Structures are given as structure tokens and as C-alpha cells.
Amino acid sequence: MTVLGDDAGSGDTPAAGRPRHAAPSPSGSYVPPPMQGGDEPVTTRIPRIDYDGPAGYQSGSPGSLAEPGARPLADPLLAGAEPAPPSFGESRAERQPGPAGRHAVDRPSALRVVWIYPDLLSTYGDRGNLIMLERRARLRGIGVEPIEVNSDQPVPQQGDIYLLGGGEDLPQVLAARRLRAGGGLTAAVSRGAVVFAVCAGYQLIGSVFGGAQGEPVEGLSLLDISSGRGDRRGVGEIVAEVDPALGIDRLTGFENHQGVTVVGPGARPLARVTLGTGNGNGTEGAYAGRILGTYLHGPALVRNPGLADLLLTWVAGTLPPLPDAQEAWTRQLRAERLAAVSA
Ligand code: GLN
């Protein structure tokens, strides 16, 4: 029996093992912690706290999130005082569009990259975004703690980067409902975390999106966008020129969505579409402060390493370029995808 709407393809991501990474550069300014768990596949992982970051990272009472039906976790990431309830209006007003510079946590020994709800939101290889961030950070000597959070688990509040993927209509509604009820992502955003959200994930961090029958569904209001359902699906390759303020190469990706999105005054369009649909009005994606959403799958950060590095710089500051030898596959992939649509 299928319970899914007829959108977004099969909605499944091929199981991807964790890539082997080059040894962290000893010359990097970060001291990566020893990897936990070696090369086993990425699974839900609640890391030891070994930040020497600000107070609040290491102590406190556990369990500040009460996600309905969630499995209780002995989760040190949940330690710390209950965050003040976020004020959406305030946080949006404070969050000016544009790169926001360095994360409040300077020189973390490992970046915590939290992948939200891979069981609901992971179409078209969105796991690649996690793999790519991890790889590009490690090649600069920055350790990464990947943390997968399924929809029956609370979202930890102390991550550095949060990833949301695409999804079919009903899983998208369910994800929005759970994230709103849990509050972990909203709390993380209010303390300055980076969010990278794709397609269904992009729509649900806005104020409203179209549900399976087109009905309005309330989003998380973390980014000033609103989405509804368009007349037809946007399916296929997409190319878009990025807002020059962000200083990165044009985007290449794959899209499959019925949603159309309007970017409000509290955010800026990420890019201008030269091929494909994007937001549905000639623009593609949106960003404000450290929150960035896009319709691009493919997965987006694999096809657009400049975008991956942009997210990393928002957390870790300026990064050195990678050696040519480490960029060969990425460049080849980009060249192939762009050539395929320029013919
Ligand atoms: N269900 C949403 C839509 O069709 C998002 C699809 C997706 O994430 N690929 O607009």
C-alpha cells in the first residue's frame, strides 16, 4: 500500500556509504577530534561533547525537548537551559539578508551537521549534501560529527548546520508538523545555526506551503517565504545565476516540485533562473542570514561545491581553496551537467 502522494518520484535515496576522507590537514587551523566509529555507515549518532565552545555546550539538564512519541535519548546535545521561546518577527527582522559571517561558536573542534528526518525528507540523493559538507570540511582539517535525526527523535538544538531534504507531499506535511511541535530546529536557528533546506525542506521552513490537496499548511516561519501549489510540476534540470552578493558560481541541479514560492521582504532570492522553474517567477531559492533554501536536488551541494563552501564559511570563517586534485570529480560533474543542458 502506498500512502504517498504522486509527487517527487519514488522519494527514496539509494543507500550511500560514508566516503573515505583524506586525512585532515595538519596545517589546518582546526584540531579535528578523532573520528567516532571509523568508517561505518552514517547512522544516528549522538556525539560526545568535546567542544571548547561557549558555556552551555557542555552541561545542563537533559531532555529540553519533548517531541511527542519520540524515543527518549540520552542526548548530551539536548543539555542546557530551555531556550527562550523564539520570536519569529524579531529574529527575521534581525536577520538581514546576506552572509552573516562567523558562527557564534569560534573554532569548534568539530562541526555538528544535523540531517533532519532522512526517513521523511530525502529524495534525489539529498544525503549527498551531508557527505559533501563532511568531505569539504575534513579536507580543510575540520572535523565533522554527522548526526541523523529521524522523525521519531527530537532535533538537537546545538548543531552547527542543519540539513533538510526534499520529500513527497504527505511526508512533508508530517515533517512540518513534527518540527513545529518539537521546536528543536527553531531553537537552533534562534542561536544562529546554519540551515540548508531543499525543496520540501525549503517550503516547510517558510510560513506556509501547499499540502497534498493544495491546502495551506503552516510552516516553521524560519525564512520569509510562502509557497503554494502551481498549475504544473517543474521537473528537470535547472540552472540559475546566484545573487552576486554571495560570490559563487551559477547553480546546476535537478528539480521536481509542484510548489511555487514567493520570497518576502525578509529574505532575498538566492538566484535567477536561466533554465527551469525554481520559485516559479524567474527566481530560485531564498536566503536570509544563515538560512538558505533551494529547489535544487542533484544533490545540490555535490553539483555546487561553491554553495557547500558558502555554508561552511558561515560556520567556520574563511576557508582555503581545495587542491586541484581534490576538485577533479566535482569539476567533471559540473561540466557534464552544464554541457547536458546547453546543447
Ligand atoms: N512536495 C513538494 C512539491 O511537490 C516538494 C517536492 C520535493 O521535495 N521534490 O512541491
Short mmCIF file of C-alpha atoms and ligand atoms in Angstrom, two decimals:
data_model
loop_
_atom_site.label_atom_id
_atom_site.label_comp_id
_atom_site.label_asym_id
_atom_site.label_seq_id
_atom_site.Cartn_x
_atom_site.Cartn_y
_atom_site.Cartn_z
CA MET A 1 0.00 0.00 0.00
CA THR A 2 1.31 3.39 -0.77
CA VAL A 3 0.46 6.30 1.42
CA LEU A 4 2.38 8.86 -0.56
CA GLY A 5 1.15 11.50 -2.96
CA ASP A 6 2.15 11.24 -6.61
CA ASP A 7 4.90 13.73 -6.38
CA ALA A 8 8.64 13.81 -6.23
CA GLY A 9 9.28 10.39 -7.71
CA SER A 10 9.97 7.38 -5.58
CA GLY A 11 11.08 9.51 -2.68
CA ASP A 12 13.94 7.26 -1.85
CA THR A 13 17.64 7.74 -1.67
CA PRO A 14 19.97 4.95 -2.56
CA ALA A 15 21.83 3.81 0.50
CA ALA A 16 25.12 5.58 0.38
CA GLY A 17 28.07 4.51 2.40
CA ARG A 18 30.19 7.07 4.05
CA PRO A 19 33.07 8.11 1.80
CA ARG A 20 36.61 7.68 2.84
CA HIS A 21 38.16 11.00 3.53
CA ALA A 22 41.65 12.21 3.19
CA ALA A 23 43.43 12.70 6.46
CA PRO A 24 42.78 16.12 7.94
CA SER A 25 45.44 18.63 7.06
CA PRO A 26 47.86 19.08 9.91
CA SER A 27 48.29 22.67 8.82
CA GLY A 28 44.60 23.47 9.23
CA SER A 29 43.62 25.89 11.92
CA TYR A 30 41.19 23.39 13.40
CA VAL A 31 42.10 20.43 15.52
CA PRO A 32 39.78 17.66 14.42
CA PRO A 33 38.78 15.21 17.10
CA PRO A 34 39.32 11.53 16.48
CA MET A 35 36.55 10.11 14.34
CA GLN A 36 33.94 8.28 16.27
CA GLY A 37 33.09 4.98 14.76
CA GLY A 38 35.66 4.90 11.96
CA ASP A 39 34.24 4.17 8.55
CA GLU A 40 30.94 2.56 9.38
CA PRO A 41 27.91 3.94 7.52
CA VAL A 42 26.45 7.17 8.76
CA THR A 43 23.79 6.37 11.30
CA THR A 44 22.10 8.29 14.02
CA ARG A 45 24.93 9.38 16.15
CA ILE A 46 24.82 11.40 19.28
CA PRO A 47 28.33 12.59 19.75
CA ARG A 48 30.33 13.18 22.81
CA ILE A 49 30.58 16.87 23.59
CA ASP A 50 34.16 17.89 23.06
CA TYR A 51 33.70 21.48 22.05
CA ASP A 52 35.65 24.08 23.85
CA GLY A 53 32.94 26.46 22.82
CA PRO A 54 30.95 28.81 24.96
CA ALA A 55 29.28 27.89 28.20
CA GLY A 56 26.09 26.00 27.69
CA TYR A 57 27.55 23.48 25.30
CA GLN A 58 28.76 21.08 27.89
CA SER A 59 26.45 20.98 30.82
CA GLY A 60 22.89 21.26 31.89
CA SER A 61 19.87 19.12 32.37
CA PRO A 62 18.98 16.71 29.60
CA GLY A 63 15.79 16.49 27.68
CA SER A 64 14.78 20.03 26.99
CA LEU A 65 12.77 18.87 24.01
CA ALA A 66 9.61 16.93 24.41
CA GLU A 67 8.83 15.56 20.98
CA PRO A 68 5.57 13.67 21.04
CA GLY A 69 6.21 10.00 20.64
CA ALA A 70 9.95 10.45 20.46
CA ARG A 71 12.26 7.78 21.69
CA PRO A 72 13.99 9.12 24.76
CA LEU A 73 17.66 9.67 24.05
CA ALA A 74 20.44 10.20 26.49
CA ASP A 75 21.40 13.13 24.33
CA PRO A 76 24.08 15.47 25.55
CA LEU A 77 23.17 17.83 22.73
CA LEU A 78 19.92 18.40 24.49
CA ALA A 79 21.71 19.57 27.57
CA GLY A 80 21.40 23.16 28.60
CA ALA A 81 18.76 25.55 29.63
CA GLU A 82 15.46 25.55 27.85
CA PRO A 83 15.85 28.21 25.18
CA ALA A 84 13.76 31.31 25.30
CA PRO A 85 10.77 30.90 23.03
CA PRO A 86 11.77 32.25 19.64
CA SER A 87 10.17 35.40 18.41
CA PHE A 88 9.73 34.89 14.71
CA GLY A 89 9.10 38.52 13.94
CA GLU A 90 12.15 39.63 15.86
CA SER A 91 14.51 37.03 14.54
CA ARG A 92 13.52 37.77 10.98
CA ALA A 93 13.92 41.49 11.45
CA GLU A 94 17.37 40.99 12.95
CA ARG A 95 18.41 38.59 10.24
CA GLN A 96 19.48 40.80 7.39
CA PRO A 97 19.90 39.13 4.03
CA GLY A 98 23.47 38.32 3.24
CA PRO A 99 26.25 36.21 4.64
CA ALA A 100 26.30 36.58 8.35
CA GLY A 101 29.96 35.93 8.92
CA ARG A 102 31.30 33.73 11.60
CA HIS A 103 29.19 31.47 13.73
CA ALA A 104 28.87 32.42 17.35
CA VAL A 105 30.98 29.38 18.20
CA ASP A 106 34.54 30.21 17.20
CA ARG A 107 36.91 27.48 16.20
CA PRO A 108 34.85 24.46 17.01
CA SER A 109 36.86 21.27 17.11
CA ALA A 110 34.15 19.53 15.10
CA LEU A 111 31.16 20.81 13.19
CA ARG A 112 27.92 19.17 14.08
CA VAL A 113 25.96 18.65 10.89
CA VAL A 114 22.43 17.54 11.66
CA TRP A 115 20.43 15.84 8.93
CA ILE A 116 16.79 16.24 9.78
CA TYR A 117 14.38 13.43 9.08
CA PRO A 118 16.12 11.36 6.39
CA ASP A 119 13.21 8.93 6.86
CA LEU A 120 10.77 11.53 5.55
CA LEU A 121 12.80 14.03 3.59
CA SER A 122 15.37 12.56 1.26
CA THR A 123 14.60 12.50 -2.42
CA TYR A 124 17.08 12.52 -5.28
CA GLY A 125 20.23 11.88 -3.34
CA ASP A 126 19.87 14.59 -0.72
CA ARG A 127 22.18 12.54 1.52
CA GLY A 128 24.92 13.73 -0.80
CA ASN A 129 24.64 17.17 0.79
CA LEU A 130 25.74 15.74 4.13
CA ILE A 131 28.52 13.73 2.52
CA MET A 132 29.77 16.76 0.61
CA LEU A 133 29.84 19.07 3.61
CA GLU A 134 31.65 16.46 5.60
CA ARG A 135 34.21 15.86 2.88
CA ARG A 136 34.92 19.50 2.15
CA ALA A 137 35.27 20.31 5.83
CA ARG A 138 37.58 17.38 6.54
CA LEU A 139 39.81 18.21 3.60
CA ARG A 140 40.43 21.51 5.37
CA GLY A 141 41.24 19.75 8.62
CA ILE A 142 37.84 20.46 10.18
CA GLY A 143 36.29 17.53 11.98
CA VAL A 144 32.61 16.79 11.42
CA GLU A 145 30.09 14.98 13.58
CA PRO A 146 27.27 13.89 11.27
CA ILE A 147 24.03 13.43 13.18
CA GLU A 148 20.97 11.87 11.59
CA VAL A 149 17.69 12.56 13.30
CA ASN A 150 14.71 10.51 12.26
CA SER A 151 11.19 11.78 12.66
CA ASP A 152 10.63 9.87 15.91
CA GLN A 153 13.56 11.63 17.55
CA PRO A 154 13.93 15.12 18.92
CA VAL A 155 16.03 17.55 16.92
CA PRO A 156 19.10 18.53 18.93
CA GLN A 157 19.44 22.24 19.45
CA GLN A 158 23.21 22.56 19.49
CA GLY A 159 24.10 21.67 15.92
CA ASP A 160 26.08 23.97 13.65
CA ILE A 161 24.48 23.13 10.31
CA TYR A 162 21.02 21.63 9.78
CA LEU A 163 20.08 19.93 6.52
CA LEU A 164 16.57 19.28 5.26
CA GLY A 165 15.94 17.41 2.04
CA GLY A 166 13.08 17.07 -0.39
CA GLY A 167 10.02 14.95 0.12
CA GLU A 168 6.66 13.91 -1.16
CA ASP A 169 3.59 15.82 -0.09
CA LEU A 170 2.42 13.79 2.89
CA PRO A 171 5.85 13.23 4.44
CA GLN A 172 6.44 16.94 4.00
CA VAL A 173 3.28 17.79 5.96
CA LEU A 174 4.21 15.28 8.65
CA ALA A 175 7.73 16.67 8.90
CA ALA A 176 6.46 20.22 9.25
CA ARG A 177 4.03 19.17 11.95
CA ARG A 178 6.70 17.35 13.95
CA LEU A 179 9.27 20.07 13.61
CA ARG A 180 6.78 22.68 14.75
CA ALA A 181 5.76 20.58 17.74
CA GLY A 182 9.32 19.72 18.73
CA GLY A 183 10.83 23.17 18.48
CA GLY A 184 14.44 21.96 18.24
CA LEU A 185 15.17 23.42 14.81
CA THR A 186 13.57 26.72 15.71
CA ALA A 187 15.66 26.90 18.88
CA ALA A 188 18.81 26.11 16.90
CA VAL A 189 18.02 28.89 14.44
CA SER A 190 17.46 31.35 17.24
CA ARG A 191 21.00 30.65 18.43
CA GLY A 192 22.43 31.23 14.96
CA ALA A 193 22.71 27.79 13.38
CA VAL A 194 23.05 27.43 9.62
CA VAL A 195 20.13 25.82 7.78
CA PHE A 196 20.31 24.39 4.27
CA ALA A 197 16.90 23.25 3.05
CA VAL A 198 15.98 21.61 -0.24
CA CYS A 199 12.61 21.62 -1.98
CA ALA A 200 10.07 20.22 0.53
CA GLY A 201 12.51 21.26 3.28
CA TYR A 202 12.75 24.71 1.71
CA GLN A 203 8.99 25.10 1.56
CA LEU A 204 8.41 23.97 5.12
CA ILE A 205 10.83 26.46 6.68
CA GLY A 206 8.65 29.21 5.21
CA SER A 207 5.41 30.50 6.63
CA VAL A 208 3.05 28.32 4.59
CA PHE A 209 3.10 25.72 1.82
CA GLY A 210 0.62 23.73 -0.22
CA GLY A 211 -0.34 20.34 1.17
CA ALA A 212 -1.25 17.19 -0.76
CA GLN A 213 -4.55 18.69 -1.96
CA GLY A 214 -3.17 22.18 -2.24
CA GLU A 215 -4.49 23.16 1.17
CA PRO A 216 -2.35 25.67 3.08
CA VAL A 217 -0.13 24.05 5.68
CA GLU A 218 1.63 26.09 8.30
CA GLY A 219 5.42 26.06 8.10
CA LEU A 220 8.09 26.96 10.63
CA SER A 221 8.44 30.64 9.60
CA LEU A 222 12.20 30.49 9.80
CA LEU A 223 12.63 32.08 6.37
CA ASP A 224 10.41 34.77 4.88
CA ILE A 225 8.94 32.78 2.03
CA SER A 226 5.48 31.43 1.34
CA SER A 227 4.63 28.63 -1.03
CA GLY A 228 1.54 27.24 -2.69
CA ARG A 229 0.90 24.75 -5.45
CA GLY A 230 1.43 25.74 -9.05
CA ASP A 231 -0.53 24.56 -12.07
CA ARG A 232 2.06 22.04 -13.15
CA ARG A 233 5.17 20.37 -11.85
CA GLY A 234 8.59 21.81 -12.52
CA VAL A 235 10.62 18.75 -13.48
CA GLY A 236 14.10 18.51 -14.95
CA GLU A 237 17.44 20.21 -14.98
CA ILE A 238 17.71 23.71 -13.56
CA VAL A 239 20.44 26.30 -13.95
CA ALA A 240 20.47 29.61 -12.09
CA GLU A 241 22.79 32.59 -11.66
CA VAL A 242 23.44 33.24 -7.99
CA ASP A 243 22.91 36.62 -6.30
CA PRO A 244 26.27 38.34 -6.90
CA ALA A 245 26.37 39.28 -3.20
CA LEU A 246 27.13 35.64 -2.44
CA GLY A 247 30.05 35.41 -4.87
CA ILE A 248 29.56 31.83 -6.05
CA ASP A 249 29.26 30.17 -9.43
CA ARG A 250 25.95 29.50 -11.12
CA LEU A 251 23.89 26.67 -9.75
CA THR A 252 23.17 23.42 -11.50
CA GLY A 253 20.63 20.96 -10.20
CA PHE A 254 17.58 18.79 -10.75
CA GLU A 255 14.11 19.85 -9.70
CA ASN A 256 10.78 18.09 -9.29
CA HIS A 257 8.14 20.04 -7.45
CA GLN A 258 4.67 21.44 -7.79
CA GLY A 259 5.21 24.15 -5.24
CA VAL A 260 5.73 27.76 -6.23
CA THR A 261 7.32 30.16 -3.81
CA VAL A 262 7.18 33.89 -3.16
CA VAL A 263 10.15 35.46 -1.39
CA GLY A 264 9.14 38.09 1.15
CA PRO A 265 10.99 41.26 2.14
CA GLY A 266 12.81 39.50 4.97
CA ALA A 267 14.75 37.29 2.55
CA ARG A 268 16.40 37.54 -0.86
CA PRO A 269 16.11 35.26 -3.85
CA LEU A 270 19.14 33.01 -4.00
CA ALA A 271 19.45 33.07 -7.77
CA ARG A 272 17.92 33.99 -11.13
CA VAL A 273 16.73 31.05 -13.19
CA THR A 274 18.22 30.67 -16.67
CA LEU A 275 16.80 27.19 -17.22
CA GLY A 276 13.98 25.52 -15.34
CA THR A 277 11.34 26.64 -12.87
CA GLY A 278 12.75 27.39 -9.41
CA ASN A 279 10.40 29.56 -7.37
CA GLY A 280 8.15 29.88 -10.42
CA ASN A 281 8.69 33.58 -11.11
CA GLY A 282 12.18 33.62 -12.59
CA THR A 283 13.93 33.39 -9.26
CA GLU A 284 15.27 30.36 -7.46
CA GLY A 285 15.57 29.67 -3.74
CA ALA A 286 15.97 32.23 -0.99
CA TYR A 287 18.30 33.16 1.81
CA ALA A 288 18.49 35.38 4.85
CA GLY A 289 21.34 35.41 7.29
CA ARG A 290 22.47 31.83 7.71
CA ILE A 291 19.31 30.23 6.38
CA LEU A 292 19.29 29.17 2.76
CA GLY A 293 16.72 27.22 0.79
CA THR A 294 16.64 25.97 -2.78
CA TYR A 295 14.61 23.79 -5.11
CA LEU A 296 17.78 22.10 -6.31
CA HIS A 297 18.38 18.42 -5.81
CA GLY A 298 21.00 16.52 -7.63
CA PRO A 299 22.24 16.67 -4.83
CA ALA A 300 22.76 20.41 -4.72
CA LEU A 301 25.99 20.59 -2.73
CA VAL A 302 27.66 17.88 -4.80
CA ARG A 303 26.88 19.73 -8.01
CA ASN A 304 27.63 23.12 -6.49
CA PRO A 305 30.69 22.97 -4.26
CA GLY A 306 30.74 26.77 -4.01
CA LEU A 307 27.40 26.54 -2.22
CA ALA A 308 28.78 23.89 0.14
CA ASP A 309 31.74 26.10 0.93
CA LEU A 310 29.47 29.09 1.48
CA LEU A 311 27.62 27.19 4.20
CA LEU A 312 30.88 26.08 5.77
CA THR A 313 32.26 29.62 5.83
CA TRP A 314 29.15 30.77 7.66
CA VAL A 315 30.17 28.44 10.46
CA ALA A 316 33.94 28.27 10.22
CA GLY A 317 35.02 31.54 8.60
CA THR A 318 37.19 31.86 5.51
CA LEU A 319 38.36 28.57 4.08
CA PRO A 320 41.33 27.85 1.85
CA PRO A 321 40.56 26.50 -1.63
CA LEU A 322 40.97 22.77 -2.06
CA PRO A 323 43.87 21.43 -4.10
CA ASP A 324 43.03 20.81 -7.76
CA ALA A 325 43.41 17.07 -7.30
CA GLN A 326 40.55 17.07 -4.78
CA GLU A 327 38.24 19.00 -7.11
CA ALA A 328 38.63 16.88 -10.24
CA TRP A 329 35.42 14.84 -9.86
CA THR A 330 33.40 17.84 -8.82
CA ARG A 331 34.54 19.86 -11.82
CA GLN A 332 33.84 16.97 -14.15
CA LEU A 333 30.35 16.50 -12.76
CA ARG A 334 29.56 20.21 -13.11
CA ALA A 335 30.94 20.32 -16.63
CA GLU A 336 28.89 17.29 -17.66
CA ARG A 337 25.64 18.55 -16.17
CA LEU A 338 26.03 22.04 -17.62
CA ALA A 339 27.02 20.65 -21.04
CA ALA A 340 23.95 18.40 -21.00
CA VAL A 341 21.61 21.36 -20.84
CA SER A 342 23.48 23.81 -23.05
CA ALA A 343 23.32 21.56 -26.11
N1 GLN B 1 6.10 18.00 -2.34
C1 GLN B 1 6.72 19.25 -2.75
C2 GLN B 1 6.25 19.74 -4.09
O1 GLN B 1 5.88 18.96 -4.94
C3 GLN B 1 8.21 19.11 -2.71
C4 GLN B 1 8.77 18.08 -3.69
C5 GLN B 1 10.19 17.77 -3.49
O2 GLN B 1 10.73 17.94 -2.39
N2 GLN B 1 10.84 17.26 -4.50
O3 GLN B 1 6.28 20.92 -4.34
#
